[in-house]
Every structure is written in C-alpha cells, then in structure tokens.
C-alpha cells in the first residue's frame, strides 16, 4: 500500500496536519502583539486586490477610462496595492527583528521573500497595462534594463497584449500559489517562540 | 543554546490563549476594504491620456521630422539599439559577459524600414513614390549620407522648415515630410500596430519611434519621470507610484552607476545579488544576529518576558 503514489501524497500532505493545526482556536500566550496583525492585513489587502482586479477584468481593459464607476474600481485596485506593500514591508521587518526564521522556519522566510518579489513583478505588469501615459512611459523606460539582462528577448514591455495576460493570469496565479504555500508553512510550524523563550512546565498542552 | 533551539523546533507546550483567526481575518478584511474605499474616493488615481504619433506630429512637427531623418541615418536610440531589436550594436555588457548580445534578436525592428519606408507606401503625396524609388535604388552608403547630411542641416538650422532645399539630401526631405503628413492625419499609428492582425495589441514599433524623439522625453521630464529623477518609481501627478522599487531606483542616482554606459546591466546584476541576500538573509552571518544585537524583540514580546521574568 505504502508504495502507492496516492498513499505517499496523502502522507506527505494531509496527514501532516491535524484539524487543530489548520484552524487553531488558540495560540501560545506570547502571540500578543500588534505586529502579528500585519500578516493578516497583507492577506486582506491581497484579497481586495484580487476582488477589485476581477471587477476590472469582467469589464475589459479600457472600461475604467470612460466610466466613473470604473475609475473608482481602478482607484481601489491601485490603493489596495499601495496598502498591500506597506503592510507587507512592516510584516517583513517585524519578522526580521523577531528572527522568525528560527526552528525550521527558513522556508517560511524564503516563501515570504518570493511573495515580495512576485508582488513586485505583478505590480510592474499592472503599471504596463493602464492604457495611458504612465504605461507608455514605464514600458519605454523599463525595456532597457530588461533588454540588458536578456529578459527583454522573451518579455517585451511594449507588447501590451503580453503584459495584460501576464498581469491578469500567470502572475496572480503564481503569487496566489506562493501566498498559500507561505501561510500553510506558518500553520504547519506554529508561530515562532520569543528569542530565548523557556517553556513553562505545567502550561496548557 | 541547545535548550532554546528545542523550544524553537518543538510544538509549543507552554501556556496558550484563545485566538480567533477567522474573526481576525474578517475584521481586517472589512477595515482594509473601508480604508481602501475611503482613500480611493478622496485621492482617485492618475489617468494621463496616452500619447499618439498623431499628437507628436501635430504638436512638435520639427522634432518629428528630425527624428525621422535620424531613423534613416541610423542615429536614433532604436536604430542603434542592438538586441533584441537589431544587430546595430552589441548592447550592454558586464565586461566579458554580454547577455544582451547572447539573448539575440527576438523582436526584429529595422527602424528605417519599419517606421519610415514601409508606411510611406500608403502616402497620398504624389512626390513620395518617386522619392521612395530613389531611396530604394541607392546604395546603403548613399542612403546614410543623404540622411546624415539632412540631419546635420536640421541641427544647424534648428528646424527643418529653415533648411534650404538641396540635392545633397536626396529624397530624404520628401520622405520625412510625407511621413509627417501620414502621422498628422492619424494613419501612421494604425499602420505601425496592425502588420500582423487588424486587432492591435503590440505597440513595440510606435512606442520605439515615439521614444526616439524629444517630444515624448520632454513630457516625461515635465512629470519628473526621468531615471535620474527617481522616475522608475514615480507616477504622473503626486501619486506614490511603485515606491517599493526605491532600492532599484536608488543606484541610478549615485556614482559609479549614474554616469556608466552599462548602468542598466550593472544595476540589474547588483540588484539580483541583493535579492539573493534578501532570500537567504537568515543564513548570512552577522546580519542574522542583528535581531539579537538590536533587541526590538524585547518590545514585541515584552509581556512574555515580563510575565516570565526573562
Ligand atoms: C504576499 C505577501 C505576504 C503575505 C500575504 C503574508 C502572510 C503571512 C501571514 C498571514 C502570517 C501569519 C501571521 C503573522 O505572523 O503575521 C505570516 C507569517 C510569516 N511571514 Fe509572511 N506574508 C507575506 C510576505 C512575507 C515576507 C515578504 C516575508 C519575509 C521575507 C514573510 C515572512 C514571514 C515569516 C518568517 C512568518 C512566520 C512568522 C512566525 O512563525 O511567527 N512574509 N505571513
């Protein structure tokens, strides 16, 4: 049985988690600081980015230039991204000063770093598909850096059709995948204890 | 040390407190949603209209004609670019590492042909067909000489309208003014985007052409968008833009990068190195001890340390 692929996959995934680990209703007593809120704030603004982006998607690329409602949704998309980055950067500095990579949490840090880099790439392609002066400017400026690194030979910032598909399809998929992975790792490992923490005997198990 | 490692690794068996993750998320979602809605209502978002070749040709005809002559002479940015557009140069390098050259020409653009002579076939100006025939029948050395002489004359006179007609420029003045009329009448924008299909989605050609001129560049400078004005992270107006690119943008403001011809690739490579540092930060000696040396964690977990007399 254990040689079956299905069994192996189950052991490597589902069986690693107890229901209480996936959605715990308690946390170690040291989880008591405003800094813990920033992970969730990042996640919430990411959800708003996706929702506002989906509304823009259903109406097409140039809708928001001619509709007041559309322009408002576009503004929500932009500002949720700005807040997303603010929250993420506070979150990341928080995790740095907590040395939150201790005890097999290195992978959590690495997936977090990839969240940041994938977000930058996704944000950049978003700026390329505004169908206005900003996109034209950013596309013509950014091409030189990308071309010099050879990236421009397969990713052409001046090809708006390519940029929009990357922005609404491939990159959000990749980013969502990494975010989910990041959060699963957090749940799997539990929240990192304070530096030099001592376990208190007789505490709740 | 070993004891503390164990605590980091093991499942926490110390005291716990109730914590409602789902409620926390829902409240955060509603608060962030309201905040984003309020900021959007107050500050809106920038939407500066896109620039067209028609607009360029109407508002800055002298710049348009000078740029066209430059495309024919092979002196503009895109005519001299190199990969991925053409082989006019090798592109940038990091010493012996020539990634731009190795990546090859994958988006072929020949500015003289693509921006000028091909669109000119659609010109209604009766003088243009003869000029095109003369151009196409000439050697490339002759073509370059005509175009270069005309470019120089424009440079001296300051404006193509002040250049006195002369045989030394060959068909170039007729071609340039023919293209100007095509652009002014809104035909050129379409011609440069619809070579493959009538549904435009690739703006490589019109944008390279537009960016070769001074008109577009000036519009960017007015909006504080140049690379040495931190333009990489700025947006039009006073919007925050891609502020998270500050560490990328920074190096364009300082030496030795600022004045380097290979700044783009040098900064790119340097940034990739910094990114690796970011990803592997927990493994970098000294840096990974900073959280201990500068004890912000005493503040973050102050209740825990106080309650446990640590
Ligand atoms: C898309 C962006 C991100 C999202 C949505 C996100 C979300 C979260 C959430 C919800 C948590 C658990 C709650 C908390 O401790 O705050 C968490 C933990 C963590 N995050 Fe992120 N994060 C993101 C980016 C990053 C980045 C850029 C880093 C650092 C490079 C990072 C490093 C960590 C670490 C090390 C933990 C584990 C903390 C612990 O065990 O106590 N995250 N993240």
Coordinates of C-alpha atoms and ligand atoms in Angstrom, one line a residue:
Chain A
X1 CA 0.0 0.0 0.0
X2 CA 2.7 2.5 1.1
X3 CA 4.2 2.2 -2.4
X4 CA 1.1 3.7 -3.9
X5 CA 1.5 7.3 -5.1
X6 CA -1.8 8.3 -3.6
X7 CA -0.7 7.0 -0.2
X8 CA 2.6 8.8 -0.4
X9 CA 0.9 12.0 -1.4
X10 CA -1.6 11.7 1.5
X11 CA 1.2 11.0 4.0
X12 CA 3.2 14.0 2.7
X13 CA 0.3 16.4 2.9
X14 CA -3.0 15.7 4.6
X15 CA -1.6 13.5 7.3
X16 CA 0.9 16.2 8.3
X17 CA -1.9 18.3 9.6
X18 CA -4.3 17.9 12.5
X19 CA -7.5 19.9 12.2
X20 CA -6.5 21.8 15.3
X21 CA -3.3 22.9 13.5
X22 CA -5.0 24.0 10.3
X23 CA -7.6 26.3 12.0
X24 CA -6.5 26.6 15.7
X25 CA -8.7 28.5 18.1
X26 CA -5.9 29.2 20.5
X27 CA -2.3 30.4 20.2
X28 CA 0.7 30.3 22.5
X29 CA 0.4 33.1 25.1
X30 CA 3.3 35.0 23.6
X31 CA 1.3 35.7 20.4
X32 CA 0.2 39.1 21.8
X33 CA 1.5 42.0 19.8
X34 CA 0.2 44.3 17.1
X35 CA 3.0 43.1 14.8
X36 CA 1.1 39.8 14.3
X37 CA -1.7 41.7 12.7
X38 CA 0.3 42.7 9.7
X39 CA 0.4 39.3 8.1
X40 CA -3.4 39.2 8.2
X41 CA -3.6 42.8 6.9
X42 CA -1.3 41.9 4.0
X43 CA -3.6 38.9 3.3
X44 CA -6.7 41.1 3.5
X45 CA -5.4 43.7 1.1
X46 CA -4.4 41.0 -1.2
X47 CA -8.0 39.8 -1.2
X48 CA -9.2 43.3 -2.0
X49 CA -6.6 43.5 -4.9
X50 CA -8.0 40.3 -6.3
X51 CA -11.6 41.3 -6.0
X52 CA -11.2 44.8 -7.5
X53 CA -9.0 43.3 -10.2
X54 CA -11.7 40.7 -11.0
X55 CA -14.3 43.5 -11.4
X56 CA -11.9 45.3 -13.8
X57 CA -11.3 42.1 -15.6
X58 CA -15.0 41.4 -16.3
X59 CA -15.4 44.8 -17.9
X60 CA -12.3 44.8 -20.1
X61 CA -9.1 46.7 -20.2
X62 CA -10.3 50.2 -21.2
X63 CA -13.6 50.4 -19.4
X64 CA -12.3 52.4 -16.5
X65 CA -11.1 55.3 -18.7
X66 CA -14.7 56.1 -19.7
X67 CA -16.7 55.2 -16.6
X68 CA -16.8 56.9 -13.2
X69 CA -17.6 53.6 -11.5
X70 CA -14.8 52.0 -13.4
X71 CA -12.4 54.7 -12.4
X72 CA -13.4 54.2 -8.7
X73 CA -12.8 50.5 -9.0
X74 CA -9.4 51.2 -10.7
X75 CA -8.6 53.5 -7.8
X76 CA -9.5 50.8 -5.3
X77 CA -7.2 48.4 -7.2
X78 CA -4.3 50.9 -7.1
X79 CA -4.7 51.8 -3.4
X80 CA -5.2 48.3 -2.2
X81 CA -1.8 47.5 -3.9
X82 CA -0.2 50.5 -2.2
X83 CA -1.5 49.4 1.2
X84 CA -0.6 45.8 0.5
X85 CA 3.1 46.8 0.1
X86 CA 3.0 49.0 3.2
X87 CA 1.6 46.1 5.3
X88 CA 3.9 43.6 3.7
X89 CA 7.0 45.7 4.4
X90 CA 6.0 46.2 8.1
X91 CA 5.3 42.4 8.3
X92 CA 8.7 41.6 6.8
X93 CA 10.6 43.9 9.1
X94 CA 8.7 42.6 12.0
X95 CA 9.6 39.0 11.1
X96 CA 13.3 40.1 10.7
X97 CA 13.5 41.6 14.1
X98 CA 11.8 38.6 15.6
X99 CA 14.3 36.4 13.8
X100 CA 11.2 34.4 12.8
X101 CA 13.2 32.0 10.7
X102 CA 14.3 30.0 13.7
X103 CA 13.4 26.3 14.1
X104 CA 12.8 25.0 10.5
X105 CA 11.0 28.3 9.6
X106 CA 13.7 29.2 7.0
X107 CA 11.3 28.0 4.3
X108 CA 8.6 30.4 5.6
X109 CA 11.0 33.3 5.2
X110 CA 12.0 32.2 1.7
X111 CA 8.4 31.8 0.5
X112 CA 7.8 35.2 2.1
X113 CA 10.7 36.7 0.1
X114 CA 9.3 35.2 -3.1
X115 CA 5.9 36.7 -2.2
X116 CA 7.6 40.1 -2.2
X117 CA 9.4 39.5 -5.5
X118 CA 6.4 38.1 -7.2
X119 CA 4.3 41.0 -6.0
X120 CA 6.8 43.5 -7.5
X121 CA 6.7 41.7 -10.8
X122 CA 2.9 41.6 -10.8
X123 CA 2.6 45.3 -9.8
X124 CA 5.0 46.2 -12.6
X125 CA 2.9 44.4 -15.3
X126 CA -0.1 46.2 -13.8
X127 CA 1.6 49.6 -14.4
X128 CA 2.2 48.5 -18.0
X129 CA -1.5 47.9 -18.8
X130 CA -3.1 51.2 -17.7
X131 CA -3.5 52.1 -21.4
X132 CA -2.3 55.6 -20.6
X133 CA 0.8 57.8 -20.5
X134 CA 2.1 56.1 -17.4
X135 CA 2.2 52.8 -19.1
X136 CA 3.8 54.2 -22.2
X137 CA 6.5 55.9 -20.1
X138 CA 7.2 52.9 -17.8
X139 CA 7.3 50.5 -20.8
X140 CA 9.8 52.5 -22.8
X141 CA 12.0 53.2 -19.7
X142 CA 11.9 49.7 -18.3
X143 CA 12.7 47.9 -21.5
X144 CA 16.4 48.9 -21.4
X145 CA 17.1 47.3 -18.1
X146 CA 15.2 44.1 -19.1
X147 CA 16.9 44.0 -22.5
X148 CA 20.3 44.4 -21.0
X149 CA 19.7 41.3 -18.9
X150 CA 18.4 39.3 -21.8
X151 CA 14.9 39.2 -20.3
X152 CA 13.6 41.6 -22.9
X153 CA 14.0 39.0 -25.6
X154 CA 11.1 37.0 -24.2
X155 CA 9.2 39.6 -22.2
X156 CA 8.5 42.7 -24.2
X157 CA 7.2 45.6 -22.1
X158 CA 5.9 47.3 -25.3
X159 CA 3.7 44.3 -26.1
X160 CA 0.6 45.3 -24.2
X161 CA -1.2 42.1 -25.1
X162 CA 1.5 40.1 -23.5
X163 CA 1.7 42.3 -20.4
X164 CA -2.1 42.1 -19.8
X165 CA -2.1 38.4 -20.0
X166 CA 0.8 38.1 -17.6
X167 CA -0.9 40.5 -15.2
X168 CA -4.3 39.0 -15.1
X169 CA -3.5 35.4 -15.5
X170 CA 0.0 33.9 -15.0
X171 CA 1.5 36.2 -12.3
X172 CA -1.6 36.3 -10.0
X173 CA -1.7 32.5 -10.2
X174 CA 1.9 32.2 -9.2
X175 CA 1.6 34.8 -6.4
X176 CA -1.6 33.2 -5.0
X177 CA 0.2 29.8 -5.0
X178 CA 3.2 31.2 -3.1
X179 CA 1.0 33.1 -0.6
X180 CA -1.0 29.9 0.1
X181 CA 2.2 27.9 0.5
X182 CA 3.6 30.6 2.8
X183 CA 0.5 30.6 5.1
X184 CA 0.4 26.7 5.1
X185 CA 4.0 26.7 6.3
X186 CA 3.1 29.2 9.1
X187 CA 0.3 26.9 10.2
X188 CA 2.4 23.8 9.9
X189 CA 5.2 25.1 12.1
X190 CA 3.2 27.1 14.6
X191 CA 4.2 30.7 15.5
X192 CA 7.8 31.1 16.3
X193 CA 8.5 31.4 20.1
X194 CA 10.2 34.5 21.5
X195 CA 14.0 34.6 21.4
X196 CA 15.4 32.8 24.4
X197 CA 12.0 31.5 25.4
X198 CA 11.6 29.0 28.1
X199 CA 8.7 26.6 28.2
X200 CA 6.7 26.9 31.3
X201 CA 6.1 23.5 32.9
X202 CA 2.6 22.6 33.6
X203 CA 1.2 25.0 31.0
X204 CA -1.8 24.0 28.8
X205 CA -0.8 21.3 26.4
Chain B
X1 CA 21.7 27.4 23.3
X2 CA 20.6 23.8 22.7
X3 CA 17.6 24.2 25.0
X4 CA 16.4 27.3 23.2
X5 CA 16.8 25.5 19.8
X6 CA 14.5 22.8 21.1
X7 CA 11.9 25.4 22.0
X8 CA 12.0 26.8 18.6
X9 CA 11.5 23.4 17.0
X10 CA 9.1 21.7 19.3
X11 CA 5.4 22.2 19.3
X12 CA 4.7 24.8 22.0
X13 CA 3.5 23.2 25.2
X14 CA 3.6 26.3 27.3
X15 CA 0.5 28.4 28.2
X16 CA -2.0 29.3 25.5
X17 CA -4.6 32.0 24.9
X18 CA -7.8 31.9 22.9
X19 CA -7.2 33.4 19.4
X20 CA -9.9 33.7 16.7
X21 CA -8.0 33.7 13.4
X22 CA -11.1 33.8 11.2
X23 CA -12.7 36.7 13.1
X24 CA -9.4 38.5 12.9
X25 CA -9.3 38.0 9.1
X26 CA -12.9 39.1 8.6
X27 CA -12.4 42.3 10.7
X28 CA -9.1 43.0 8.9
X29 CA -10.8 42.5 5.5
X30 CA -13.7 44.9 6.3
X31 CA -11.3 47.5 7.8
X32 CA -8.9 47.4 4.9
X33 CA -11.9 47.4 2.4
X34 CA -13.3 50.6 4.0
X35 CA -9.9 52.2 4.2
X36 CA -9.2 51.5 0.5
X37 CA -12.7 52.8 -0.4
X38 CA -12.1 56.0 1.5
X39 CA -8.6 56.6 0.1
X40 CA -9.9 55.9 -3.4
X41 CA -12.8 58.3 -3.0
X42 CA -10.5 61.1 -1.8
X43 CA -7.4 60.6 -3.9
X44 CA -8.7 58.8 -7.0
X45 CA -6.0 57.5 -9.4
X46 CA -3.9 59.1 -12.2
X47 CA -5.0 58.7 -15.8
X48 CA -2.9 60.9 -18.1
X49 CA -4.1 60.2 -21.7
X50 CA -1.7 58.1 -23.9
X51 CA 0.4 60.0 -26.5
X52 CA -0.1 59.2 -30.1
X53 CA 2.2 59.6 -33.1
X54 CA -0.5 62.0 -34.5
X55 CA -0.2 64.2 -31.4
X56 CA 3.5 64.2 -31.7
X57 CA 3.4 65.1 -35.4
X58 CA 0.9 67.9 -34.8
X59 CA 2.4 69.4 -31.7
X60 CA 6.1 69.1 -32.5
X61 CA 6.5 68.6 -36.3
X62 CA 10.1 69.8 -36.2
X63 CA 11.0 67.1 -33.7
X64 CA 9.1 64.5 -35.7
X65 CA 10.9 65.3 -38.9
X66 CA 14.3 65.4 -37.2
X67 CA 13.6 62.0 -35.6
X68 CA 12.5 60.6 -39.0
X69 CA 15.8 61.8 -40.6
X70 CA 17.6 60.2 -37.7
X71 CA 15.9 56.8 -38.2
X72 CA 17.0 56.9 -41.9
X73 CA 20.5 57.9 -40.9
X74 CA 20.6 55.1 -38.2
X75 CA 21.4 57.5 -35.4
X76 CA 18.3 57.3 -33.2
X77 CA 18.2 55.2 -30.0
X78 CA 16.3 52.3 -31.6
X79 CA 18.2 52.4 -34.9
X80 CA 21.5 52.0 -32.9
X81 CA 20.0 49.7 -30.3
X82 CA 21.1 46.1 -30.9
X83 CA 19.4 43.1 -29.4
X84 CA 16.6 42.2 -29.1
X85 CA 15.6 44.6 -31.9
X86 CA 18.5 44.5 -34.4
X87 CA 22.2 44.0 -34.7
X88 CA 23.2 47.7 -34.9
X89 CA 25.2 47.2 -31.7
X90 CA 26.1 44.5 -29.1
X91 CA 24.1 46.1 -26.4
X92 CA 25.3 46.5 -22.8
X93 CA 27.8 44.2 -21.1
X94 CA 29.3 43.3 -17.8
X95 CA 32.9 43.1 -19.0
X96 CA 33.1 39.8 -21.0
X97 CA 29.5 38.9 -20.1
X98 CA 27.3 40.0 -22.9
X99 CA 23.9 38.7 -22.0
X100 CA 22.1 41.2 -24.2
X101 CA 24.1 40.0 -27.3
X102 CA 23.7 36.3 -26.4
X103 CA 19.9 36.7 -26.0
X104 CA 19.8 37.5 -29.7
X105 CA 17.4 39.4 -31.9
X106 CA 14.0 38.1 -31.0
X107 CA 11.8 41.2 -31.7
X108 CA 13.2 42.3 -35.1
X109 CA 12.8 46.0 -35.7
X110 CA 14.5 47.9 -38.6
X111 CA 13.6 51.5 -37.8
X112 CA 14.3 52.9 -41.3
X113 CA 12.2 50.3 -43.0
X114 CA 9.5 49.7 -40.3
X115 CA 8.9 53.3 -39.2
X116 CA 9.6 55.1 -42.5
X117 CA 9.8 53.4 -45.9
X118 CA 7.1 50.7 -45.4
X119 CA 4.4 53.1 -44.0
X120 CA 5.3 55.6 -46.8
X121 CA 3.8 53.2 -49.3
X122 CA 0.5 54.4 -48.0
X123 CA 1.3 58.1 -48.6
X124 CA -1.1 60.0 -50.8
X125 CA 1.6 62.7 -51.5
X126 CA 2.3 62.5 -55.3
X127 CA 6.0 63.2 -54.8
X128 CA 6.6 60.3 -52.4
X129 CA 6.6 57.2 -54.8
X130 CA 9.5 58.8 -56.8
X131 CA 11.4 59.6 -53.6
X132 CA 10.9 56.1 -52.3
X133 CA 12.1 54.6 -55.6
X134 CA 15.2 56.8 -55.5
X135 CA 15.9 55.8 -51.9
X136 CA 15.4 52.1 -52.5
X137 CA 17.6 52.2 -55.6
X138 CA 20.5 53.8 -53.8
X139 CA 23.4 52.0 -52.0
X140 CA 23.2 52.0 -48.2
X141 CA 26.3 54.2 -48.1
X142 CA 24.5 56.8 -50.2
X143 CA 21.3 56.5 -48.1
X144 CA 23.2 57.1 -44.9
X145 CA 25.0 60.1 -46.5
X146 CA 21.7 61.7 -47.6
X147 CA 20.1 61.2 -44.3
X148 CA 23.1 62.2 -42.2
X149 CA 23.6 65.4 -44.2
X150 CA 19.9 66.3 -43.8
X151 CA 20.1 65.6 -40.1
X152 CA 23.1 67.8 -39.7
X153 CA 21.4 70.6 -41.7
X154 CA 18.4 70.4 -39.5
X155 CA 20.6 70.5 -36.5
X156 CA 22.4 73.6 -37.7
X157 CA 19.2 75.4 -38.9
X158 CA 17.3 74.4 -35.7
X159 CA 14.2 73.4 -37.7
X160 CA 13.6 71.5 -40.9
X161 CA 11.5 74.4 -42.3
X162 CA 14.6 76.6 -42.2
X163 CA 16.7 74.2 -44.2
X164 CA 17.2 75.3 -47.8
X165 CA 16.4 72.7 -50.4
X166 CA 19.4 70.9 -51.8
X167 CA 20.2 67.9 -53.9
X168 CA 22.7 66.7 -51.2
X169 CA 19.8 65.4 -49.1
X170 CA 18.4 63.2 -51.9
X171 CA 14.9 62.0 -51.3
X172 CA 15.1 62.3 -47.5
X173 CA 13.2 65.7 -47.1
X174 CA 10.3 64.5 -49.3
X175 CA 10.2 61.2 -47.4
X176 CA 10.3 62.9 -44.0
X177 CA 7.6 65.4 -44.8
X178 CA 5.5 62.6 -46.4
X179 CA 5.7 60.7 -43.2
X180 CA 4.8 63.8 -41.2
X181 CA 1.6 64.2 -43.2
X182 CA 0.7 60.5 -42.7
X183 CA 1.2 60.8 -39.0
X184 CA -0.7 64.1 -38.7
X185 CA -3.7 62.5 -40.4
X186 CA -3.7 59.6 -37.9
X187 CA -2.8 56.9 -40.4
X188 CA 0.7 56.1 -39.0
X189 CA -0.5 55.0 -35.6
X190 CA -2.6 52.3 -37.1
X191 CA 0.0 51.2 -39.7
X192 CA 2.7 50.5 -37.1
X193 CA 0.4 48.3 -35.0
X194 CA -1.6 46.3 -37.5
X195 CA 1.0 44.5 -39.6
X196 CA 0.1 41.0 -38.2
X197 CA -3.6 41.4 -37.5
X198 CA -6.1 44.4 -37.6
X199 CA -6.5 44.0 -33.8
X200 CA -3.6 45.9 -32.2
X201 CA -2.1 44.6 -29.0
X202 CA 1.6 45.1 -29.6
X203 CA 2.9 48.6 -29.5
X204 CA 6.6 47.9 -29.9
X205 CA 7.0 49.9 -33.2
X206 CA 5.1 53.1 -32.5
X207 CA 6.5 53.3 -28.9
X208 CA 10.1 52.8 -30.0
X209 CA 9.6 55.5 -32.7
X210 CA 7.9 57.9 -30.2
X211 CA 10.6 57.4 -27.6
X212 CA 13.3 58.2 -30.1
X213 CA 12.0 61.7 -30.3
X214 CA 12.5 64.6 -27.9
X215 CA 8.7 65.3 -27.6
X216 CA 7.9 62.2 -25.5
X217 CA 11.1 62.6 -23.5
X218 CA 10.1 66.2 -22.5
X219 CA 6.6 65.1 -21.5
X220 CA 8.3 62.6 -19.1
X221 CA 10.7 65.2 -17.7
X222 CA 7.9 67.6 -17.0
X223 CA 6.2 64.8 -14.9
X224 CA 9.5 64.2 -13.0
X225 CA 9.7 60.7 -14.6
X226 CA 13.3 60.6 -15.8
X227 CA 15.6 57.8 -14.4
X228 CA 17.8 60.4 -12.7
X229 CA 14.7 62.0 -11.2
X230 CA 13.8 58.7 -9.4
X231 CA 11.5 58.2 -12.4
X232 CA 11.5 54.4 -12.1
X233 CA 9.3 54.5 -9.0
X234 CA 7.3 57.7 -9.8
X235 CA 3.9 58.1 -11.4
X236 CA 2.4 61.1 -13.1
X237 CA 1.0 63.7 -10.6
X238 CA 1.8 63.2 -7.0
X239 CA 0.8 59.6 -6.6
X240 CA 3.0 57.2 -4.7
X241 CA 3.8 55.0 -7.7
X242 CA 6.0 51.9 -7.3
X243 CA 7.7 53.2 -4.1
X244 CA 8.8 49.6 -3.4
X245 CA 11.3 50.0 -6.3
X246 CA 13.3 52.6 -4.2
X247 CA 16.3 50.2 -3.8
X248 CA 16.4 49.7 -7.6
X249 CA 15.9 53.3 -8.4
X250 CA 18.5 54.5 -5.8
X251 CA 21.5 53.2 -7.8
X252 CA 20.6 55.3 -10.8
X253 CA 21.1 58.4 -8.6
X254 CA 24.7 57.6 -7.5
X255 CA 28.1 57.1 -8.9
X256 CA 29.7 55.0 -10.4
X257 CA 26.4 53.8 -11.9
X258 CA 25.0 57.3 -12.7
X259 CA 27.5 58.0 -15.4
X260 CA 28.1 54.5 -16.6
X261 CA 27.2 53.4 -20.1
X262 CA 26.4 50.0 -18.8
X263 CA 24.4 51.2 -15.8
X264 CA 21.3 49.2 -16.7
X265 CA 23.0 45.8 -16.6
X266 CA 25.3 46.7 -13.7
X267 CA 22.4 47.8 -11.5
X268 CA 20.3 44.8 -12.6
X269 CA 23.1 42.4 -11.7
X270 CA 23.8 44.2 -8.4
X271 CA 20.1 44.0 -7.5
X272 CA 19.9 40.3 -8.3
X273 CA 22.7 39.9 -5.8
X274 CA 20.8 41.9 -3.2
X275 CA 17.7 39.8 -3.8
X276 CA 19.7 36.7 -3.2
X277 CA 20.8 38.3 0.0
X278 CA 17.2 39.0 1.0
X279 CA 16.1 35.5 0.2
X280 CA 19.0 33.9 2.2
X281 CA 19.1 36.6 4.9
X282 CA 18.6 34.1 7.7
X283 CA 21.8 32.3 6.6
X284 CA 24.0 35.4 6.4
X285 CA 26.5 35.7 9.3
X286 CA 26.2 38.8 11.4
X287 CA 23.0 40.0 9.6
X288 CA 21.2 37.0 11.1
X289 CA 22.4 38.1 14.5
X290 CA 21.2 41.6 14.2
X291 CA 17.8 40.8 15.8
X292 CA 19.7 39.7 18.9
X293 CA 22.1 42.7 18.9
X294 CA 19.4 45.3 18.4
X295 CA 16.7 43.8 20.7
X296 CA 13.4 45.1 19.2
X297 CA 12.1 41.6 20.1
X298 CA 12.1 42.7 23.8
X299 CA 9.5 45.3 22.8
X300 CA 7.4 42.9 20.7
X301 CA 7.2 40.2 23.3
X302 CA 7.6 42.5 26.3
X303 CA 4.6 40.9 28.0
X304 CA 6.0 37.4 27.7
X305 CA 9.4 38.5 29.0
X306 CA 7.8 40.4 31.9
X307 CA 5.5 37.6 32.9
X308 CA 8.3 35.1 32.8
X309 CA 10.9 37.3 34.5
X310 CA 13.3 36.9 31.5
Ligands
LIG1 C1 2.1 38.4 -0.1 C2 2.7 38.7 1.0 C3 2.6 38.1 2.3 C4 1.5 37.6 3.0 C5 0.1 37.6 2.5 C6 2.0 37.0 4.2 C7 1.1 36.4 5.2 C8 1.6 35.9 6.4 C9 0.7 35.5 7.5 C10 -0.9 35.6 7.4 C11 1.5 35.1 8.5 C12 1.0 34.6 9.9 C13 0.7 35.8 10.7 C14 1.9 36.6 11.2 O1 2.8 36.1 11.8 O2 1.9 37.8 10.8 C15 2.8 35.1 8.0 C16 3.9 34.7 8.8 C17 5.3 34.9 8.4 N1 5.7 35.6 7.3 FE1 4.5 36.4 5.8 N2 3.4 37.2 4.3 C18 3.8 37.8 3.2 C19 5.1 38.2 2.9 C20 6.2 37.9 3.7 C21 7.5 38.3 3.5 C22 8.0 39.3 2.4 C23 8.3 37.8 4.5 C24 9.8 37.9 4.7 C25 10.7 37.7 3.8 C26 7.5 37.0 5.3 C27 7.9 36.2 6.4 C28 7.1 35.6 7.3 C29 7.6 34.7 8.4 C30 9.0 34.3 8.7 C31 6.4 34.3 9.0 C32 6.4 33.3 10.2 C33 6.2 34.0 11.5 C34 6.2 33.1 12.7 O3 6.4 31.9 12.6 O4 5.9 33.7 13.7 N3 6.2 37.1 4.8 N4 2.9 35.7 6.8

